[in-house]
PDB file of C-alpha atoms and ligand atoms in Angstrom:
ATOM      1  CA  UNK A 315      68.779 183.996  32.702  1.00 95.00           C
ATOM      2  CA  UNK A 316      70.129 184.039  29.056  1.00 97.00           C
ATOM      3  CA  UNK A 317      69.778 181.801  26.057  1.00 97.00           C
ATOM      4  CA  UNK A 318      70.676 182.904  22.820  1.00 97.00           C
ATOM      5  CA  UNK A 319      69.686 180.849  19.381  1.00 97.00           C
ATOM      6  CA  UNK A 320      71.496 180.599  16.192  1.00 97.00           C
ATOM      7  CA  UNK A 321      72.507 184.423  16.241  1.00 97.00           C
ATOM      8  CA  UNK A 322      74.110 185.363  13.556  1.00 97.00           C
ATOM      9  CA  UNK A 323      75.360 189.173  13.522  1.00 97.00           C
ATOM     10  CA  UNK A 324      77.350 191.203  10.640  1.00 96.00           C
ATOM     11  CA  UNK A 325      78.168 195.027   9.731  1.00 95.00           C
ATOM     12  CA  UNK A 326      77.858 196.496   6.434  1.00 92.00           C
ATOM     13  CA  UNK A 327      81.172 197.316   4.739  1.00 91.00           C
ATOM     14  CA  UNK A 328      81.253 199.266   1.676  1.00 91.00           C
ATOM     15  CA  UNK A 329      79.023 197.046  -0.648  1.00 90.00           C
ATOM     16  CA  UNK A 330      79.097 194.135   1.653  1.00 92.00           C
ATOM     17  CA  UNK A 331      78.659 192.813   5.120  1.00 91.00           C
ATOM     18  CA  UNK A 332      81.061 191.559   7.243  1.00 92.00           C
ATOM     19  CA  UNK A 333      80.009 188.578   9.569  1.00 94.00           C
ATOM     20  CA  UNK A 334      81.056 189.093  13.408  1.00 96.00           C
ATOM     21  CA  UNK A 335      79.057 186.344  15.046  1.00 97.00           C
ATOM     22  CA  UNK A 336      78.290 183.409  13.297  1.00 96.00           C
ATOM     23  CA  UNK A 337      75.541 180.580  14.911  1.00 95.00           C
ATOM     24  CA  UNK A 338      76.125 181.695  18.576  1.00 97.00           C
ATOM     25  CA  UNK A 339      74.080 179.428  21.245  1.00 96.00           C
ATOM     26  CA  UNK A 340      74.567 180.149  24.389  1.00 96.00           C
ATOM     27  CA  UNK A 341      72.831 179.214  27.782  1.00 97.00           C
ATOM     28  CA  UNK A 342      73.513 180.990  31.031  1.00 97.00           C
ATOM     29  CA  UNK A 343      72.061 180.197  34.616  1.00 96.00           C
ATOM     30  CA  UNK A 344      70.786 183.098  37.081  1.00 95.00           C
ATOM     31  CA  UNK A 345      74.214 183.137  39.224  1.00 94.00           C
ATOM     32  CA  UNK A 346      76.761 182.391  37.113  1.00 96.00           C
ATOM     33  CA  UNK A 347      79.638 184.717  36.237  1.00 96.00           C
ATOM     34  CA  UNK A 348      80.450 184.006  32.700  1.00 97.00           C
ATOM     35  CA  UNK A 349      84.009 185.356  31.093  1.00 97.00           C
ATOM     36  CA  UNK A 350      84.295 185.971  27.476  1.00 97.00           C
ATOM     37  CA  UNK A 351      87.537 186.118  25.926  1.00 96.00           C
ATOM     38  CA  UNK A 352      89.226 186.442  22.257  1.00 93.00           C
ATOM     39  CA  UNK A 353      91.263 188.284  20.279  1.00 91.00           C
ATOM     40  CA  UNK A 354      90.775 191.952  19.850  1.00 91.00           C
ATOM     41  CA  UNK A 355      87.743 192.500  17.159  1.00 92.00           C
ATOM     42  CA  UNK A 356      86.208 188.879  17.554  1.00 94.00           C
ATOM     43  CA  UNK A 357      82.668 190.626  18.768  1.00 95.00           C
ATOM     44  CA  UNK A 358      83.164 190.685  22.153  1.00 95.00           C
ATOM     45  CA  UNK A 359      81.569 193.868  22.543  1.00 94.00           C
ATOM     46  CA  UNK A 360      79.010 193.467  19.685  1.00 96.00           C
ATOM     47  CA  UNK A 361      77.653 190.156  21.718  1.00 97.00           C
ATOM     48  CA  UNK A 362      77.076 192.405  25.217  1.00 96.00           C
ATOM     49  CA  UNK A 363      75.466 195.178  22.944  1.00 95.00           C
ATOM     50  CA  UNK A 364      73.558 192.238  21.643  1.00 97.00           C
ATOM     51  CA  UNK A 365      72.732 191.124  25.032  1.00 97.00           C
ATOM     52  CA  UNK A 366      71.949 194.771  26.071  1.00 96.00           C
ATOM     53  CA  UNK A 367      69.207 195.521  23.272  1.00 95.00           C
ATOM     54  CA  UNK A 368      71.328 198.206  22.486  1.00 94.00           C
ATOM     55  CA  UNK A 369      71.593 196.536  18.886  1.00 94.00           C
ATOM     56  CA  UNK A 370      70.045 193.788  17.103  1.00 94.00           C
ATOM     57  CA  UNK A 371      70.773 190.628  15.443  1.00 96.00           C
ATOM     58  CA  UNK A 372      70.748 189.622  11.424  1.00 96.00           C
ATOM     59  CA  UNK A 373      69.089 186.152  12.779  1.00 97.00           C
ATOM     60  CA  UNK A 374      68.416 184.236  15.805  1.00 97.00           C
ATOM     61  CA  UNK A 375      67.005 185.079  19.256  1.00 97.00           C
ATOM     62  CA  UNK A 376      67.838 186.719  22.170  1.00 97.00           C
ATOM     63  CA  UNK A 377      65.607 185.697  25.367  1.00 97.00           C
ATOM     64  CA  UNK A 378      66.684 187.647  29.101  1.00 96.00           C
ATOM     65  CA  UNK A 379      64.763 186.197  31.880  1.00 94.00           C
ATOM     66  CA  UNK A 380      62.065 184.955  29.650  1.00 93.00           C
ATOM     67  CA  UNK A 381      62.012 188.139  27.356  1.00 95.00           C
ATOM     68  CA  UNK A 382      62.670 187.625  24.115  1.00 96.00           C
ATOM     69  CA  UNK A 383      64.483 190.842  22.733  1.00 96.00           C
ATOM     70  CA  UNK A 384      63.917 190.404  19.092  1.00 91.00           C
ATOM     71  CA  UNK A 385      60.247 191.197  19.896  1.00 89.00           C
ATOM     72  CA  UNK A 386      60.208 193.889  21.875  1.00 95.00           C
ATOM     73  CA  UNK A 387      60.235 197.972  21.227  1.00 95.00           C
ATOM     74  CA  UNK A 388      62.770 200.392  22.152  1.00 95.00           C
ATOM     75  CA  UNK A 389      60.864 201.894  24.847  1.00 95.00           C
ATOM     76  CA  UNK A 390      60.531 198.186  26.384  1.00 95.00           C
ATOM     77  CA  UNK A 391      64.143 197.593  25.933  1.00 96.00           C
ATOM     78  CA  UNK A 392      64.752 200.734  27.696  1.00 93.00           C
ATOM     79  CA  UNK A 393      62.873 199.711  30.565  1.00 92.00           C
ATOM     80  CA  UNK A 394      64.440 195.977  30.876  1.00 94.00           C
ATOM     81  CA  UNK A 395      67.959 197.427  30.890  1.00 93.00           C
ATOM     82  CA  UNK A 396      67.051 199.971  33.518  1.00 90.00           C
ATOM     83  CA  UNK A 397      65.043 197.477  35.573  1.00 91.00           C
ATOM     84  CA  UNK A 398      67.143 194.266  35.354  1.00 93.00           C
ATOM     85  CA  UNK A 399      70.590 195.339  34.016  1.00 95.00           C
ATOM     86  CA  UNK A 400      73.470 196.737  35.126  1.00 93.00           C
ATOM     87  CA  UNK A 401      76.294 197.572  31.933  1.00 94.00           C
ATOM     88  CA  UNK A 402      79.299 198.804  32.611  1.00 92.00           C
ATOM     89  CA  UNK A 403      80.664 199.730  29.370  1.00 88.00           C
ATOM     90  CA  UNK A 404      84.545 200.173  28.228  1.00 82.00           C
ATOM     91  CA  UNK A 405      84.841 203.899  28.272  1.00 82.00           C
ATOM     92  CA  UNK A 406      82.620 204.623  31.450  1.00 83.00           C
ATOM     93  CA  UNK A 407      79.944 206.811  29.962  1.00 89.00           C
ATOM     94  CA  UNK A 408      79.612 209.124  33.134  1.00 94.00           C
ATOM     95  CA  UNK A 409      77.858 212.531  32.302  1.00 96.00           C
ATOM     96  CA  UNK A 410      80.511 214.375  32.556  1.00 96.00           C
ATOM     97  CA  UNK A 411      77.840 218.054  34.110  1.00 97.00           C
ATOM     98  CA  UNK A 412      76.967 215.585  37.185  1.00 97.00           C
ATOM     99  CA  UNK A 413      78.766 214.693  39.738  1.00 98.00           C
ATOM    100  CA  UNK A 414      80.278 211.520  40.991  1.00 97.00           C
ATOM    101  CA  UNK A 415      77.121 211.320  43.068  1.00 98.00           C
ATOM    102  CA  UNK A 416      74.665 212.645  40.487  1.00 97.00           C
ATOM    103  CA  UNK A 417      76.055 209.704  38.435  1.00 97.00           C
ATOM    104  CA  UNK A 418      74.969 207.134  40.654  1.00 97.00           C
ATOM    105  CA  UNK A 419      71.800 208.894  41.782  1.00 97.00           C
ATOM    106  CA  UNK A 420      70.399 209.284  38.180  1.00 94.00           C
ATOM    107  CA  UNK A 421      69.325 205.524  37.447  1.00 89.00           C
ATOM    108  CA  UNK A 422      67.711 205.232  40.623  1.00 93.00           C
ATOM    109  CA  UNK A 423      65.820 208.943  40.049  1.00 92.00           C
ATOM    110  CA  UNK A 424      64.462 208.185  36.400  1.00 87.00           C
ATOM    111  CA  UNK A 425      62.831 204.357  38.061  1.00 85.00           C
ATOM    112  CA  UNK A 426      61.263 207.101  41.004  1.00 91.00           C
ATOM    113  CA  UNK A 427      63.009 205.816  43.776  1.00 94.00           C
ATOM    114  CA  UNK A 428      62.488 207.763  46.508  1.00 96.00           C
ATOM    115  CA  UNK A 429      65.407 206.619  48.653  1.00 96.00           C
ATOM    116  CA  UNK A 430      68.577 207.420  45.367  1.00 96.00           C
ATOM    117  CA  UNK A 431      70.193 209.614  47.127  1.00 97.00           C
ATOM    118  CA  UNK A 432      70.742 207.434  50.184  1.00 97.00           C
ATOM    119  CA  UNK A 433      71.194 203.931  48.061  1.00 95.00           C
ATOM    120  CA  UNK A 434      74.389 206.191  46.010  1.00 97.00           C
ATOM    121  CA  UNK A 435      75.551 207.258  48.764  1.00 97.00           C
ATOM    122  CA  UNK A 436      75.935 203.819  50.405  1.00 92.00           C
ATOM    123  CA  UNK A 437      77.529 202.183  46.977  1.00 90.00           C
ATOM    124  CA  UNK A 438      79.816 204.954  46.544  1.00 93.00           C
ATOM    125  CA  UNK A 439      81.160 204.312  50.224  1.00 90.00           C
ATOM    126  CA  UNK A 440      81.144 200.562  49.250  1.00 84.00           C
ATOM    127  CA  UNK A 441      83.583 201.625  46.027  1.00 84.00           C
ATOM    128  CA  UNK A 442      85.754 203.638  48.115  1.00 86.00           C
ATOM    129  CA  UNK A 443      84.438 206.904  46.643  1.00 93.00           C
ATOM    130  CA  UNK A 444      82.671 208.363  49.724  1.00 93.00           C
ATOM    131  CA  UNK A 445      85.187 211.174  49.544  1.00 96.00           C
ATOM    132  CA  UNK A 446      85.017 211.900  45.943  1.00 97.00           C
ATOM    133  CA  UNK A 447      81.091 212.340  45.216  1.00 97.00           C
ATOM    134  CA  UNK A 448      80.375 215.873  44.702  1.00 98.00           C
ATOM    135  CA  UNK A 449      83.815 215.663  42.287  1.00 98.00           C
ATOM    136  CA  UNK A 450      83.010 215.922  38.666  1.00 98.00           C
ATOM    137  CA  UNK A 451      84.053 212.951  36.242  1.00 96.00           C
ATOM    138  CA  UNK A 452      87.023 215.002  34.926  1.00 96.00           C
ATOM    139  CA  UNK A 453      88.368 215.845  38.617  1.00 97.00           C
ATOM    140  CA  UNK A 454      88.726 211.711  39.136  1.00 95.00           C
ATOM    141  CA  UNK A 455      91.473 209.326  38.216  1.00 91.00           C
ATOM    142  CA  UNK A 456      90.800 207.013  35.407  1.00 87.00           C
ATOM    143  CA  UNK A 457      90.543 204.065  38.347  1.00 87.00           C
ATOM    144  CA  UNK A 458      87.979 206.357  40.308  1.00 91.00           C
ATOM    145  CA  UNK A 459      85.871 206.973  37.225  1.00 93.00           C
ATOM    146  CA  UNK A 460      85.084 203.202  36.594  1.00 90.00           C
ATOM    147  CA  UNK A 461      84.433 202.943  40.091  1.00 90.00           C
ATOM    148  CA  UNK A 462      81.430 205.222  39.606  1.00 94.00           C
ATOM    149  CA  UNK A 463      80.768 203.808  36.378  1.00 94.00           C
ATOM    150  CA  UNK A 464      80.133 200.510  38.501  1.00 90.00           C
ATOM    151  CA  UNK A 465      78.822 201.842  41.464  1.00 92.00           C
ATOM    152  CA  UNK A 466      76.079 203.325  39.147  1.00 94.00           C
ATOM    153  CA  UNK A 467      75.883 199.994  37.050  1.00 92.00           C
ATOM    154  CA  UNK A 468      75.090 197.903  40.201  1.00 88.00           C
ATOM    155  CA  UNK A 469      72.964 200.627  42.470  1.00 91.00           C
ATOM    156  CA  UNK A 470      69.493 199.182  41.554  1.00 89.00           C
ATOM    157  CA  UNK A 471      70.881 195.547  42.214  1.00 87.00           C
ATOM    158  CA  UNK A 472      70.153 194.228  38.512  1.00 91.00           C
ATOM    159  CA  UNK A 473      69.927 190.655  38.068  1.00 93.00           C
ATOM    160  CA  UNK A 474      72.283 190.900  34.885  1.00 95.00           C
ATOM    161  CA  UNK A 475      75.495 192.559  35.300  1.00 94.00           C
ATOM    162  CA  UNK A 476      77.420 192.727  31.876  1.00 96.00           C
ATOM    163  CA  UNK A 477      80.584 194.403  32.161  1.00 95.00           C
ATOM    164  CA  UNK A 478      82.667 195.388  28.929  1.00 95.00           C
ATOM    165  CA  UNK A 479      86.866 194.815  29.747  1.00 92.00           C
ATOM    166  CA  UNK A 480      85.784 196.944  33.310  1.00 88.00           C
ATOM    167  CA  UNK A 481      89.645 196.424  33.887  1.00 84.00           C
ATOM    168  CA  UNK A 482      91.186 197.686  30.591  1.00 81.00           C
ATOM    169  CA  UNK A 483      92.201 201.240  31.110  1.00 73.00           C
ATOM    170  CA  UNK A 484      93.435 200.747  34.421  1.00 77.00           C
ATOM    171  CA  UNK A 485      96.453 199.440  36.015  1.00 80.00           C
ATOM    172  CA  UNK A 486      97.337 196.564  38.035  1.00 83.00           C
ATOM    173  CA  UNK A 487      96.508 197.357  41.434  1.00 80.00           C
ATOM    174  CA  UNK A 488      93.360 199.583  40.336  1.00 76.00           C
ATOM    175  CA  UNK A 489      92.595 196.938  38.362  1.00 80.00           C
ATOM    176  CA  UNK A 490      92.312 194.305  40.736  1.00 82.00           C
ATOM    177  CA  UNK A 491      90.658 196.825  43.830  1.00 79.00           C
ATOM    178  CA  UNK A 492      87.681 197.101  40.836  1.00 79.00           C
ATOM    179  CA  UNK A 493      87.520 193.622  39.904  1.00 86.00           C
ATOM    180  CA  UNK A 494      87.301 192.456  43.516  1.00 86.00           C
ATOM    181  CA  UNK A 495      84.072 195.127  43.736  1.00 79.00           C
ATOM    182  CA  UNK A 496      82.929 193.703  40.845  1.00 85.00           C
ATOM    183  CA  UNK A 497      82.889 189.938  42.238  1.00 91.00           C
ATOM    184  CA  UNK A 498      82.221 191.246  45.999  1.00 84.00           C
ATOM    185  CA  UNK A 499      78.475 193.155  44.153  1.00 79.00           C
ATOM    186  CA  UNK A 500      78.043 189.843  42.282  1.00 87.00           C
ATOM    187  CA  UNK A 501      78.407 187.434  45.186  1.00 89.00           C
ATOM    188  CA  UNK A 502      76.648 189.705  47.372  1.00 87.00           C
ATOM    189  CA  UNK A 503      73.459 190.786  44.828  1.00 83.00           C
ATOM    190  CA  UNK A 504      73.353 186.815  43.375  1.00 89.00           C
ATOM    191  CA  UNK A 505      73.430 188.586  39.987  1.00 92.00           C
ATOM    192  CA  UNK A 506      74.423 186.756  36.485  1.00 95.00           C
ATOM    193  CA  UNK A 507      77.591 188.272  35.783  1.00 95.00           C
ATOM    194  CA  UNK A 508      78.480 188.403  32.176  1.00 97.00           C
ATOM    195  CA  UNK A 509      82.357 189.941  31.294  1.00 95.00           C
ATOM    196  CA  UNK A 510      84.334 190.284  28.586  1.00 95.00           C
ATOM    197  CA  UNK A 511      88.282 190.604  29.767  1.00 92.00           C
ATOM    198  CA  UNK A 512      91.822 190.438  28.222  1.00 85.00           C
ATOM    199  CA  UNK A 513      92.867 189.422  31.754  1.00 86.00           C
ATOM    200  CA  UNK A 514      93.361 185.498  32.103  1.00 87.00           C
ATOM    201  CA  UNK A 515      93.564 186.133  36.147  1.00 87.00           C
ATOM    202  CA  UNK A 516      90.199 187.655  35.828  1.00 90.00           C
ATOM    203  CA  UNK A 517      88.507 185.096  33.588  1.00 94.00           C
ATOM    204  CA  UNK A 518      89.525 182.508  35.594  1.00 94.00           C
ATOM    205  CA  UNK A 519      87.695 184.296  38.880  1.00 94.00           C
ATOM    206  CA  UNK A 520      84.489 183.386  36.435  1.00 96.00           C
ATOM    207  CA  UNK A 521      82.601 180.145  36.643  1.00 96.00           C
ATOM    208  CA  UNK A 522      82.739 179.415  33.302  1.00 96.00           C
ATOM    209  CA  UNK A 523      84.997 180.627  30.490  1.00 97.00           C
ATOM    210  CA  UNK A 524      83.746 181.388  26.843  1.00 97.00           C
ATOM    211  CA  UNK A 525      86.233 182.141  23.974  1.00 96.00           C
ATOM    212  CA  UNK A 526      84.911 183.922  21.020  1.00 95.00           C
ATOM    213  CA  UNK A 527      87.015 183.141  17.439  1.00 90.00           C
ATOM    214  CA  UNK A 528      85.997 183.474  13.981  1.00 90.00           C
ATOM    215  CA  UNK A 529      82.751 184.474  14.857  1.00 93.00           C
ATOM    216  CA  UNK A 530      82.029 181.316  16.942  1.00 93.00           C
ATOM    217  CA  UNK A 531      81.567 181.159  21.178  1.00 95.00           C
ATOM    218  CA  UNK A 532      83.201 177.939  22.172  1.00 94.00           C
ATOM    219  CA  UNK A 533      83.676 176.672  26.181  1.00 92.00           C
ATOM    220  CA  UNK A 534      87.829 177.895  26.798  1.00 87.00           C
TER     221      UNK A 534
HETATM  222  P1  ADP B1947      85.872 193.204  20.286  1.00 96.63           P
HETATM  223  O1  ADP B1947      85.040 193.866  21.348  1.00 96.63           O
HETATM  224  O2  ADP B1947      86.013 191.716  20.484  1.00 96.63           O
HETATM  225  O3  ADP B1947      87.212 193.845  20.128  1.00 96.63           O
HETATM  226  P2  ADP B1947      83.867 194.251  18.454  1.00 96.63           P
HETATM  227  O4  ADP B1947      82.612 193.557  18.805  1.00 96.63           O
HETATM  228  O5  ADP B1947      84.019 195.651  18.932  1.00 96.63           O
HETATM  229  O6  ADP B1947      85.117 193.340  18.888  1.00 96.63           O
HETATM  230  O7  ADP B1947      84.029 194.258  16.870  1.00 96.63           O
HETATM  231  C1  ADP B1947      83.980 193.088  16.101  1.00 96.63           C
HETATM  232  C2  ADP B1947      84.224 193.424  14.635  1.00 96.63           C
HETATM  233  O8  ADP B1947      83.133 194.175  14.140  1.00 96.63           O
HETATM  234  C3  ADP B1947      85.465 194.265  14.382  1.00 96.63           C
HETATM  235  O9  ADP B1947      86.046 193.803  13.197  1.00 96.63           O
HETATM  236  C4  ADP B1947      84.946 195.658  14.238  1.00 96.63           C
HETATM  237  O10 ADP B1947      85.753 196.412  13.403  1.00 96.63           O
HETATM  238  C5  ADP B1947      83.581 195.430  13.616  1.00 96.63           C
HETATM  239  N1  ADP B1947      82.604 196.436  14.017  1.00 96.63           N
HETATM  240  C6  ADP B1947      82.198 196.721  15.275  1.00 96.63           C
HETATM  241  N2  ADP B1947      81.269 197.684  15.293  1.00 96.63           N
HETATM  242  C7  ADP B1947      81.070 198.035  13.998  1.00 96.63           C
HETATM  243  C8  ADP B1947      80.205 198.963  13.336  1.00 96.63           C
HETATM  244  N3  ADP B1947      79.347 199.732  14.021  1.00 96.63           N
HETATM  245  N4  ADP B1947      80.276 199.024  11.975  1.00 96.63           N
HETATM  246  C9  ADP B1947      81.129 198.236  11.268  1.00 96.63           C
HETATM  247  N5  ADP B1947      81.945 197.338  11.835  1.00 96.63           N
HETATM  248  C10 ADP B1947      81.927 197.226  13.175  1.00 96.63           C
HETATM  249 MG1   MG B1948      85.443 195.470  22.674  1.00 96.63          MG
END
């Protein structure tokens, strides 16, 4: 599902760069749920932008489901994240001028679907959200927010599900009701689940844990 080569990854800083990933190889299977933990600004997030296309590497390749990344145009990144991803990022990203429903439909609209209102309908039930979807993102809890933001990650039942700290802003018992969805979608879909937590109890729900640390991805 993944394998990533010798990437190497770094950010300019004034007159020089600053290295964030340093020779990362990585394989992962289609079915696994993968955990990747380390301290805070060890390029935990920079990896799943990596693996999202949504930035690109100093060195080294990025292949998703036989795709290699490095190769490929915006436009065609575009299209492999809306046709075999589903990212759930740290601060939700909901548009806040559609509702909880319009959140989940939109994905599902833009690939023509003609059954998105029905398939939103029937994830937002699954989330617990039935109740809440012609609320606005600012009329929802924190907890009910990242609900949509997964409902509408997971909707089109993507292959790849990478999920940045989904349980970070939210407290224990929210926490846990989303990262049950989260593992109840992945079980249920047989999608590659790829997230980066704080939580130890969460990682270890994962079949494999990865620790990120001066720049390097090491087995935990
Ligand atoms: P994590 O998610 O593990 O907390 P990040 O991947 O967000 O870490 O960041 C890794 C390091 O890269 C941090 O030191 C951060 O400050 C730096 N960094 C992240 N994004 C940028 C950017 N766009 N420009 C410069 N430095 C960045
Ligand atoms: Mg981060």
């Amino acid at each position: 599902m993944i394998d990533l080569k010798d990437l190497h990854m770094s950010y300019p800083v004034e007159q020089s760069r600053v290295a964030v990933l340093q020779d990362v190889n990585l394989a992962i299977q289609a079915g696994e749920s993968v955990a990747v933990v380390g301290p805070s600004g060890s390029g935990k997030t920079t990896l799943l932008l990596l693996l999202a296309g949504l930035d690109h590497p100093d060195s080294g390749t990025i292949e998703i489901q036989g795709v290699v990344l490095n190769e490929r145009s915006a436009d065609d990144l575009a299209d492999l994240r809306r046709d075999r991803m589903g990212i759930v990022f740290q601060s939700f990203h909901l548009i806040p001028s559609l509702t909880a429903l319009g959140n989940v439909t939109l994905p599902l609209e833009i690939a023509g679907d003609p059954e998105a209102t029905a398939k939103a309908r029937e994830i937002l039930q699954r989330v617990g959200l039935a109740h809440r979807e012609s609320h606005y993102p600012m009329q929802l809890s924190g907890g009910e927010q990242q609900r949509v933001a997964i409902a509408r990650a997971l909707v089109h039942a993507p292959p790849l599900i990478l999920a940045d700290e989904p349980t970070g802003n939210l407290d224990k018992a929210t926490g846990s009701g989303v990262s049950d969805l989260l593992f109840d979608l992945h079980d249920n879909l047989g999608s590659t689940l790829v997230l980066v937590t704080h939580d130890s109890a969460l990682a270890a729900r994962c079949d494999r844990q990865l620790r990120l640390d001066g720049g390097c991805l090491v087995e935990a």
